[in-house]
PDB file of C-alpha atoms in Angstrom:
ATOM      1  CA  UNK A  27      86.632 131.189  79.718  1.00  0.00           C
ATOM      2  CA  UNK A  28      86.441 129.624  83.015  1.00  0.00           C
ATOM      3  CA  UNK A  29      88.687 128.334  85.496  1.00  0.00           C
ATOM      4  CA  UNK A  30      89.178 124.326  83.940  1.00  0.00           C
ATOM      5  CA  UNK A  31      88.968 126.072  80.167  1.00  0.00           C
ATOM      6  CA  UNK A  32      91.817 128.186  81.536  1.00  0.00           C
ATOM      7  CA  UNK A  33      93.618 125.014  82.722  1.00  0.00           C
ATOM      8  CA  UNK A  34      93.688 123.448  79.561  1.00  0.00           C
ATOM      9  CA  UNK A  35      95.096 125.797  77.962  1.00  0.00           C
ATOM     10  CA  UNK A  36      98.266 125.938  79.731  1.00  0.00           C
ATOM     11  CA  UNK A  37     101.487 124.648  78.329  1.00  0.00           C
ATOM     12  CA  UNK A  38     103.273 121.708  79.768  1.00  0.00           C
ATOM     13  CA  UNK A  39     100.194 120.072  81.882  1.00  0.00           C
ATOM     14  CA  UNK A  40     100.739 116.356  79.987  1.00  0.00           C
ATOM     15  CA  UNK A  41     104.562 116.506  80.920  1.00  0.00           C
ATOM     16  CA  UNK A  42     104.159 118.157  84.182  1.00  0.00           C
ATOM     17  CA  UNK A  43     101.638 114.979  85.182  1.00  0.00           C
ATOM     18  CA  UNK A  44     103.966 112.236  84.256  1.00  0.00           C
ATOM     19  CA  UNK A  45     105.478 113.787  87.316  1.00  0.00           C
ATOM     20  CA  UNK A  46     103.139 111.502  89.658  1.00  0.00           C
ATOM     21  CA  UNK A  47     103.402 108.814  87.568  1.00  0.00           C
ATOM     22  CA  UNK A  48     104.565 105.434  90.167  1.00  0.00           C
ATOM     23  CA  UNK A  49     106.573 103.955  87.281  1.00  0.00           C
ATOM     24  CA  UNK A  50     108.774 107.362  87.946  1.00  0.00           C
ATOM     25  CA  UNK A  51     108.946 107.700  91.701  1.00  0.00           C
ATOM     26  CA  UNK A  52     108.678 104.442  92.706  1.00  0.00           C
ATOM     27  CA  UNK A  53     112.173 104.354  91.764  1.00  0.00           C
ATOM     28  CA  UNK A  54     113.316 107.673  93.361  1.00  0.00           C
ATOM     29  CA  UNK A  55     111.625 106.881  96.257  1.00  0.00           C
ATOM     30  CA  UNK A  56     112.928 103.220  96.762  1.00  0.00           C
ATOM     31  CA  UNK A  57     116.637 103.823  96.254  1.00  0.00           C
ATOM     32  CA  UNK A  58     115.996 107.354  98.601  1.00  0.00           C
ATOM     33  CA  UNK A  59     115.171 104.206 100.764  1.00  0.00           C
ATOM     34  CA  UNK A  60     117.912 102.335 100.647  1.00  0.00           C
ATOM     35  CA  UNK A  61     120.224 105.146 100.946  1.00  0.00           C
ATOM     36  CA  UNK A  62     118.576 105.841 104.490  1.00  0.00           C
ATOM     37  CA  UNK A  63     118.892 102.702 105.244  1.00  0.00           C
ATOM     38  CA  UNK A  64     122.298 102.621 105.578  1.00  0.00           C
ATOM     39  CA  UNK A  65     122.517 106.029 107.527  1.00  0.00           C
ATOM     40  CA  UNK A  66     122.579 106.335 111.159  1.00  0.00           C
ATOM     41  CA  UNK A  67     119.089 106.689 112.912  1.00  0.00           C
ATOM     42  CA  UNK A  68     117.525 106.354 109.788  1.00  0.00           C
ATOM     43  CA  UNK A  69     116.750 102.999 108.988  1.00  0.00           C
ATOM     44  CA  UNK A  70     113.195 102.974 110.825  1.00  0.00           C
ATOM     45  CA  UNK A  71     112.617 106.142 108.813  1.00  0.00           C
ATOM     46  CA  UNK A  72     112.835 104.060 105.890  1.00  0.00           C
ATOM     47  CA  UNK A  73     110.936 100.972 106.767  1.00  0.00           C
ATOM     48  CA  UNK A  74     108.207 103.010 108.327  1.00  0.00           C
ATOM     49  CA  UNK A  75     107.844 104.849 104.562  1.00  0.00           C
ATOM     50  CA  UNK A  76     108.016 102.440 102.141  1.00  0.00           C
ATOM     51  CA  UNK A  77     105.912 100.067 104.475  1.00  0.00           C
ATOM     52  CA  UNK A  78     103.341 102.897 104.097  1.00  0.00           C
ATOM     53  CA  UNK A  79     103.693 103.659 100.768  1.00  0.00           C
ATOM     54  CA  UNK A  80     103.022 100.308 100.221  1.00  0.00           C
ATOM     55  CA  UNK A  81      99.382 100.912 102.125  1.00  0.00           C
ATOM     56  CA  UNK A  82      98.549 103.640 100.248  1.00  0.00           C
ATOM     57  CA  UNK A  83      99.226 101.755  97.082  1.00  0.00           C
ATOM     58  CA  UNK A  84      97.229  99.288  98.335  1.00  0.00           C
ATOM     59  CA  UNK A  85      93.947 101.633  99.188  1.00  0.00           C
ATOM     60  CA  UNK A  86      94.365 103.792  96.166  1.00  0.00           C
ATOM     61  CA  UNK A  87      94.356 100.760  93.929  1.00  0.00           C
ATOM     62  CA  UNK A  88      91.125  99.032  96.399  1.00  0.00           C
ATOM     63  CA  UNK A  89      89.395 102.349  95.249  1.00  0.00           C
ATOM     64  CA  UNK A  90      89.736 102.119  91.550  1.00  0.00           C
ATOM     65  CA  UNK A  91      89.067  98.127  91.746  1.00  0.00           C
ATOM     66  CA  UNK A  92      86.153  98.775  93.228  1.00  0.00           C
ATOM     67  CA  UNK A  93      84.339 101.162  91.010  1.00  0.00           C
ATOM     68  CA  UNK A  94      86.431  99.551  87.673  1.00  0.00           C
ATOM     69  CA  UNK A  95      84.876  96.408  88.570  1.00  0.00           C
ATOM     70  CA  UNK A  96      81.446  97.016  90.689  1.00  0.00           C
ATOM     71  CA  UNK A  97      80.818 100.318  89.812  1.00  0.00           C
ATOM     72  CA  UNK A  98      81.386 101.539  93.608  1.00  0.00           C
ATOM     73  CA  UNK A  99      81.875 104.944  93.270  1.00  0.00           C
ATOM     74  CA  UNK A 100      79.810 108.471  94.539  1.00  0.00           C
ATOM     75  CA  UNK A 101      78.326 110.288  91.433  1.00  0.00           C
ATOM     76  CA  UNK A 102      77.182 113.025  93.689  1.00  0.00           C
ATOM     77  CA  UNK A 103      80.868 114.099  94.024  1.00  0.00           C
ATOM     78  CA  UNK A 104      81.801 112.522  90.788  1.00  0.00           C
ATOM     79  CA  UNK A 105      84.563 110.149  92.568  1.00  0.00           C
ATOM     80  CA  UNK A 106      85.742 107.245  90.707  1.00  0.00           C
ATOM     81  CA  UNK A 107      88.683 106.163  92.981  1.00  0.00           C
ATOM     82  CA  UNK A 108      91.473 107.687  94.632  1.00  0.00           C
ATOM     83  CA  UNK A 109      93.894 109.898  91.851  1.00  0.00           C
ATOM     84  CA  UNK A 110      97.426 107.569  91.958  1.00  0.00           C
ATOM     85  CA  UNK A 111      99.098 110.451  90.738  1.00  0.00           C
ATOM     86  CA  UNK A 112      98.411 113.137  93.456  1.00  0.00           C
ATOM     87  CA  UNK A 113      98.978 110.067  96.433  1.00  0.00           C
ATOM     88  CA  UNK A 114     102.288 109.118  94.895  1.00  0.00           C
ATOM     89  CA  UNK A 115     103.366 112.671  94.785  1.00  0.00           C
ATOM     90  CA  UNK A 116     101.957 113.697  98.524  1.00  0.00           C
ATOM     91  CA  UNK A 117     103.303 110.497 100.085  1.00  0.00           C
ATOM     92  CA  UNK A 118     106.746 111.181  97.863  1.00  0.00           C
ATOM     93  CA  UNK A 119     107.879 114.238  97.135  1.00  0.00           C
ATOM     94  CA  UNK A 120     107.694 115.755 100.783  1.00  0.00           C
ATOM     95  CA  UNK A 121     110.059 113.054 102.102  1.00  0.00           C
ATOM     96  CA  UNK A 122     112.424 113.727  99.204  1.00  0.00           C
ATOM     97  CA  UNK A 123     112.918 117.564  99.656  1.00  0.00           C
ATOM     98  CA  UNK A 124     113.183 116.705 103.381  1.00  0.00           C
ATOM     99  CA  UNK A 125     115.230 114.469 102.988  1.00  0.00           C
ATOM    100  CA  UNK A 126     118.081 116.495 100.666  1.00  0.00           C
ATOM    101  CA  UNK A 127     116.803 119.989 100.849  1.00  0.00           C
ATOM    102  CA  UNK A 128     116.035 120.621 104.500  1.00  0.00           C
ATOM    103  CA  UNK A 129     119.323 120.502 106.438  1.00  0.00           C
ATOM    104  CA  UNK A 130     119.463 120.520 110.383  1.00  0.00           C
ATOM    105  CA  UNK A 131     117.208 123.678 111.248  1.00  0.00           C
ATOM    106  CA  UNK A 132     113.825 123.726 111.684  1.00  0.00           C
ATOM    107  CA  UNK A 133     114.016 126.555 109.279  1.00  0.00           C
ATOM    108  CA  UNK A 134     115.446 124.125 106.417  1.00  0.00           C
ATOM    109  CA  UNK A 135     112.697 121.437 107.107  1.00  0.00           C
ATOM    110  CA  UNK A 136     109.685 123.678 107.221  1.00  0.00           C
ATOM    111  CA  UNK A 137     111.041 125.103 103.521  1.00  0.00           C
ATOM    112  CA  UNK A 138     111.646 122.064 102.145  1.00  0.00           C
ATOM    113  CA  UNK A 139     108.235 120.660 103.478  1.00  0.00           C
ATOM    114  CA  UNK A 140     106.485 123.131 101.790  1.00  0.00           C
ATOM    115  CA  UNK A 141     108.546 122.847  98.726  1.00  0.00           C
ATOM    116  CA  UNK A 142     107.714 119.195  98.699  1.00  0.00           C
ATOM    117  CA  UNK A 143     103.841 119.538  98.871  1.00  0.00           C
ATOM    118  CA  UNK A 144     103.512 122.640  96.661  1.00  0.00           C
ATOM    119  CA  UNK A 145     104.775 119.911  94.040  1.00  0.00           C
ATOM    120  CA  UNK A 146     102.711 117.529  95.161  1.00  0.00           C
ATOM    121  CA  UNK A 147      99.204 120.181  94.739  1.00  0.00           C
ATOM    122  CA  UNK A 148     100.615 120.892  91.217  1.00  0.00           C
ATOM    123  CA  UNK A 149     100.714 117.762  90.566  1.00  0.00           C
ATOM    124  CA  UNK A 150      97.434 116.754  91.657  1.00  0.00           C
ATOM    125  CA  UNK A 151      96.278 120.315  89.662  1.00  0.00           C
ATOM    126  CA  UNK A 152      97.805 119.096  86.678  1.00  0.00           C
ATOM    127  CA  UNK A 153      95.374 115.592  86.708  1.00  0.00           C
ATOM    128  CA  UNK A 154      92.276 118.194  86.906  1.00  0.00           C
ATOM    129  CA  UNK A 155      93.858 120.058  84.054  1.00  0.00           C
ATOM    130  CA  UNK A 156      94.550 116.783  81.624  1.00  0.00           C
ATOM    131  CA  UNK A 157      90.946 115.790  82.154  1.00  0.00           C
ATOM    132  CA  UNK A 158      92.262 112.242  83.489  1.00  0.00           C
ATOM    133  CA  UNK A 159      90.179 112.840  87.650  1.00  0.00           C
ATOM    134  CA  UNK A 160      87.935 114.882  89.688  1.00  0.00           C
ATOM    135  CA  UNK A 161      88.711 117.844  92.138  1.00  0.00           C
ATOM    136  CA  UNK A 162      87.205 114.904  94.911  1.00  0.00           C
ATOM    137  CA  UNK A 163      89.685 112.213  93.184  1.00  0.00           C
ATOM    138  CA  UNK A 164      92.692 114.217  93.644  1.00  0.00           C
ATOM    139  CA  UNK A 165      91.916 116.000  97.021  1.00  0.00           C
ATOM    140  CA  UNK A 166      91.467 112.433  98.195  1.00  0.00           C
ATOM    141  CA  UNK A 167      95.169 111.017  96.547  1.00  0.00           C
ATOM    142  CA  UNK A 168      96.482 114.454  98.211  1.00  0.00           C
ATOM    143  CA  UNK A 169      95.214 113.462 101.461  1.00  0.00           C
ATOM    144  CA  UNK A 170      96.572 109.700 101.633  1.00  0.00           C
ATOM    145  CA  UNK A 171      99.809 111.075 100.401  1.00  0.00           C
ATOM    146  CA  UNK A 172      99.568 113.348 103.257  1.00  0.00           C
ATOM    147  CA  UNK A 173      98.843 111.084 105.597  1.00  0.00           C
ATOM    148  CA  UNK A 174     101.620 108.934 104.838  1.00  0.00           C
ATOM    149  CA  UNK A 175     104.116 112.106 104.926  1.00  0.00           C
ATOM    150  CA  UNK A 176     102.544 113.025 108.219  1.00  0.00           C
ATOM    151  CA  UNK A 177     103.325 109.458 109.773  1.00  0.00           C
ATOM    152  CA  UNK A 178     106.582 109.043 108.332  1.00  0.00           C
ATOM    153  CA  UNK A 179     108.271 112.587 109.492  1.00  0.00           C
ATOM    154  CA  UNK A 180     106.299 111.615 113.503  1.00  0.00           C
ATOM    155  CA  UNK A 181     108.860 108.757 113.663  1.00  0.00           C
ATOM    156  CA  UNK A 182     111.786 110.721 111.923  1.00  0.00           C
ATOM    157  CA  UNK A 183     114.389 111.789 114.127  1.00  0.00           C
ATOM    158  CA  UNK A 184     116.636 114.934 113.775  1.00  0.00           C
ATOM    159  CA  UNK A 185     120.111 114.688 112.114  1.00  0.00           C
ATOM    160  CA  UNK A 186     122.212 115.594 109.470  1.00  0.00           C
ATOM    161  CA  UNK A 187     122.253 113.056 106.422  1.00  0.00           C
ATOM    162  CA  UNK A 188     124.615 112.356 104.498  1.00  0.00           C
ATOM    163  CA  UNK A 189     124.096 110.993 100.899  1.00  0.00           C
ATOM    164  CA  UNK A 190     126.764 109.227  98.973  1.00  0.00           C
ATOM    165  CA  UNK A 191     126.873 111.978  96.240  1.00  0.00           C
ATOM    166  CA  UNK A 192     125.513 109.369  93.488  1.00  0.00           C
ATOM    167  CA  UNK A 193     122.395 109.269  95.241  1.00  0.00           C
ATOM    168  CA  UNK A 194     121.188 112.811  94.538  1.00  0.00           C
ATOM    169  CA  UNK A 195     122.652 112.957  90.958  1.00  0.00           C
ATOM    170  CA  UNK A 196     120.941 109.615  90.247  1.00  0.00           C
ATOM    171  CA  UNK A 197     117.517 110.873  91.090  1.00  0.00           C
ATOM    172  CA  UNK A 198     118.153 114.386  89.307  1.00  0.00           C
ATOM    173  CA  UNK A 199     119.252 112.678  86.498  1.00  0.00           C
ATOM    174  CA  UNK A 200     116.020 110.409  86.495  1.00  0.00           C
ATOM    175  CA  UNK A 201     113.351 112.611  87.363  1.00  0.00           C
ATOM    176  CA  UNK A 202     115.073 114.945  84.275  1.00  0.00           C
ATOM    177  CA  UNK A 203     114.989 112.541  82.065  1.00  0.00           C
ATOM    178  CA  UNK A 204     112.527 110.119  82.310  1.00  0.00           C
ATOM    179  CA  UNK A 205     109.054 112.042  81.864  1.00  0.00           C
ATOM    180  CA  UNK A 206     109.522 113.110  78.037  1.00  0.00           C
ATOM    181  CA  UNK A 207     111.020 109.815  77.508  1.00  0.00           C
ATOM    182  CA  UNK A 208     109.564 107.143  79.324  1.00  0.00           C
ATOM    183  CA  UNK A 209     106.686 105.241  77.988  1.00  0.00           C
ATOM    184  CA  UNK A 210     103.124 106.349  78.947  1.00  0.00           C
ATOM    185  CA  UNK A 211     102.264 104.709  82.736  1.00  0.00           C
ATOM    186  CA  UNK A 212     100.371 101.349  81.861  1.00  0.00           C
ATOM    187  CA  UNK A 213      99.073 101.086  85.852  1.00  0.00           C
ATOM    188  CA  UNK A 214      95.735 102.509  85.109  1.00  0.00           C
ATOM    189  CA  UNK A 215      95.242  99.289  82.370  1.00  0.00           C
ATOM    190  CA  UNK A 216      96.963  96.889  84.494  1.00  0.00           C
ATOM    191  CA  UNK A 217      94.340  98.056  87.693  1.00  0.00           C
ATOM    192  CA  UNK A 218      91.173  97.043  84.974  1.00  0.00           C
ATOM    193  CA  UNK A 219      92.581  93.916  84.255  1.00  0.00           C
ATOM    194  CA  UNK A 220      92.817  92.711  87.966  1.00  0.00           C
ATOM    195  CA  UNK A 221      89.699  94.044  88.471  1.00  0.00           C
ATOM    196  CA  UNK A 222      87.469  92.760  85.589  1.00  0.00           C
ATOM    197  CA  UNK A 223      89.170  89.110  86.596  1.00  0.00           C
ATOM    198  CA  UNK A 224      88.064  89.677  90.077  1.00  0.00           C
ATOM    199  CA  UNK A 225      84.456  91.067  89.336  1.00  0.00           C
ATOM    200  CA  UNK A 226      83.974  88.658  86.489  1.00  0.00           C
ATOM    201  CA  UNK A 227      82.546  90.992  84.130  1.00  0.00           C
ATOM    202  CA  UNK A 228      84.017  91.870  80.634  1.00  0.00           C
ATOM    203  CA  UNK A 229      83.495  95.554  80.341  1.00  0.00           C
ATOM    204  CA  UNK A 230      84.718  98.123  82.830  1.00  0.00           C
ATOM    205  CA  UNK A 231      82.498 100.421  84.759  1.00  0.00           C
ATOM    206  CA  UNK A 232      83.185 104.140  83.594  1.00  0.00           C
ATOM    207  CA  UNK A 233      82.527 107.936  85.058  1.00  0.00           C
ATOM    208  CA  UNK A 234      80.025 108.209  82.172  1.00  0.00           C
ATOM    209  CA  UNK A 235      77.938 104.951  83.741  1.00  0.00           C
ATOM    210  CA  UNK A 236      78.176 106.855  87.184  1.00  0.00           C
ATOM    211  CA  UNK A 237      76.681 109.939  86.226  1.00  0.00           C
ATOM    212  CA  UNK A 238      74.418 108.450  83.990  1.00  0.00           C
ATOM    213  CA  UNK A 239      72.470 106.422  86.769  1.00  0.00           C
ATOM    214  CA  UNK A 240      72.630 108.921  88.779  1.00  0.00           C
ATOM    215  CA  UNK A 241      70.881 110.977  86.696  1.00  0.00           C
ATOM    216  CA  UNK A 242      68.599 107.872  85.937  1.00  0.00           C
ATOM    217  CA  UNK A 243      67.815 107.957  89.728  1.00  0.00           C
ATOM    218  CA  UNK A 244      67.063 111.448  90.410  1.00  0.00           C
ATOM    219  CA  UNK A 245      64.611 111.548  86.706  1.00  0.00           C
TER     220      UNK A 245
END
């Protein structure tokens, strides 16, 4: 058995996914927002993320348009657009156990930090192990997450926070909750929709087409 046979036979993978899923953290991480917001010092902190969140969004969903509609894609690393998933988690999850876990020691955030993006990689493992993206797909959601964690804690400034208790039990209560019960994430369909109205054709591209010219091209 190899290493993506051993993958799928793990328990848990399809549940553990939904964990990336934007129509779950896009929540968490908006009202995570607005609760900075309103605390002292913080309020650029939470401009500066969601404004970047919003960019990543933006080149994530570029990516899939692109090949979905035009076929733009590179077979020779199998890449089909950037993974959603693993750039909603990286970009995400980071920020949250920062922002809640890490205290006011350097200690605290460096923990918390790597609590965050150890979520994020199993995340972005768990796409890889539900056959939905490539190892290139989800290194490259990983990294724009990244990036937009990296920016965002360059213009955070030190200081305790502190949460109207509702907050935290909100989110726990949410992320709990809403993975084995919320319906399947439609983003993926709404994303081939834009772009077969913007490319004008009626079929989507697919990763089979991809591979299958390239193999056209090399034979």
């Amino acid at each position: 058995m190899n290493f993506l046979d051993a993958l799928h036979t793990l328990p848990y993978w399809q549940l553990l996914t939904r964990l990336g899923e934007a129509e779950i953290l896009l929540p968490v991480a908006v009202l995570t927002a607005i609760a900075l917001f309103f605390q002292q010092g913080k309020r650029r902190l939470a401009v500066v993320w969601m404004g970047l969140i919003a960019m990543a969004i933006l080149v994530t969903a570029a990516s899939k348009i692109a090949f979905i509609g035009w076929g733009l894609g590179f077979a020779s690393i199998n890449f089909t657009g950037v993974s959603g998933h693993a750039m909603f988690a990286a970009s995400i999850y980071p920020m949250l156990m920062v922002t809640f876990l890490a205290g006011d020691t350097r200690a605290g955030l460096r923990r918390a930090l790597l609590l965050g993006c150890a979520l994020a990689l199993l995340v972005g493992v768990s796409r890889i192990a539900v056959g939905a993206h490539s190892w290139s797909e989800v290194v490259a959601g990983l990294l724009v997450g990244a990036a937009v964690t990296a920016a965002v804690l360059a213009v955070s400034r030190a200081g305790s926070l502190r949460m109207p208790v509702f907050v935290p039990l909100a989110l726990l209560a949410w992320m709990s909750i809403t993975p084995a019960q919320m319906q399947a994430s439609q983003s993926h369909s709404l994303v081939t929709r834009v772009a077969l109205n913007l490319s004008g054709h009626v079929v989507p591209y697919t990763r089979n087409d991809l591979l299958r010219s390239a193999r056209q091209q090399v034979s």
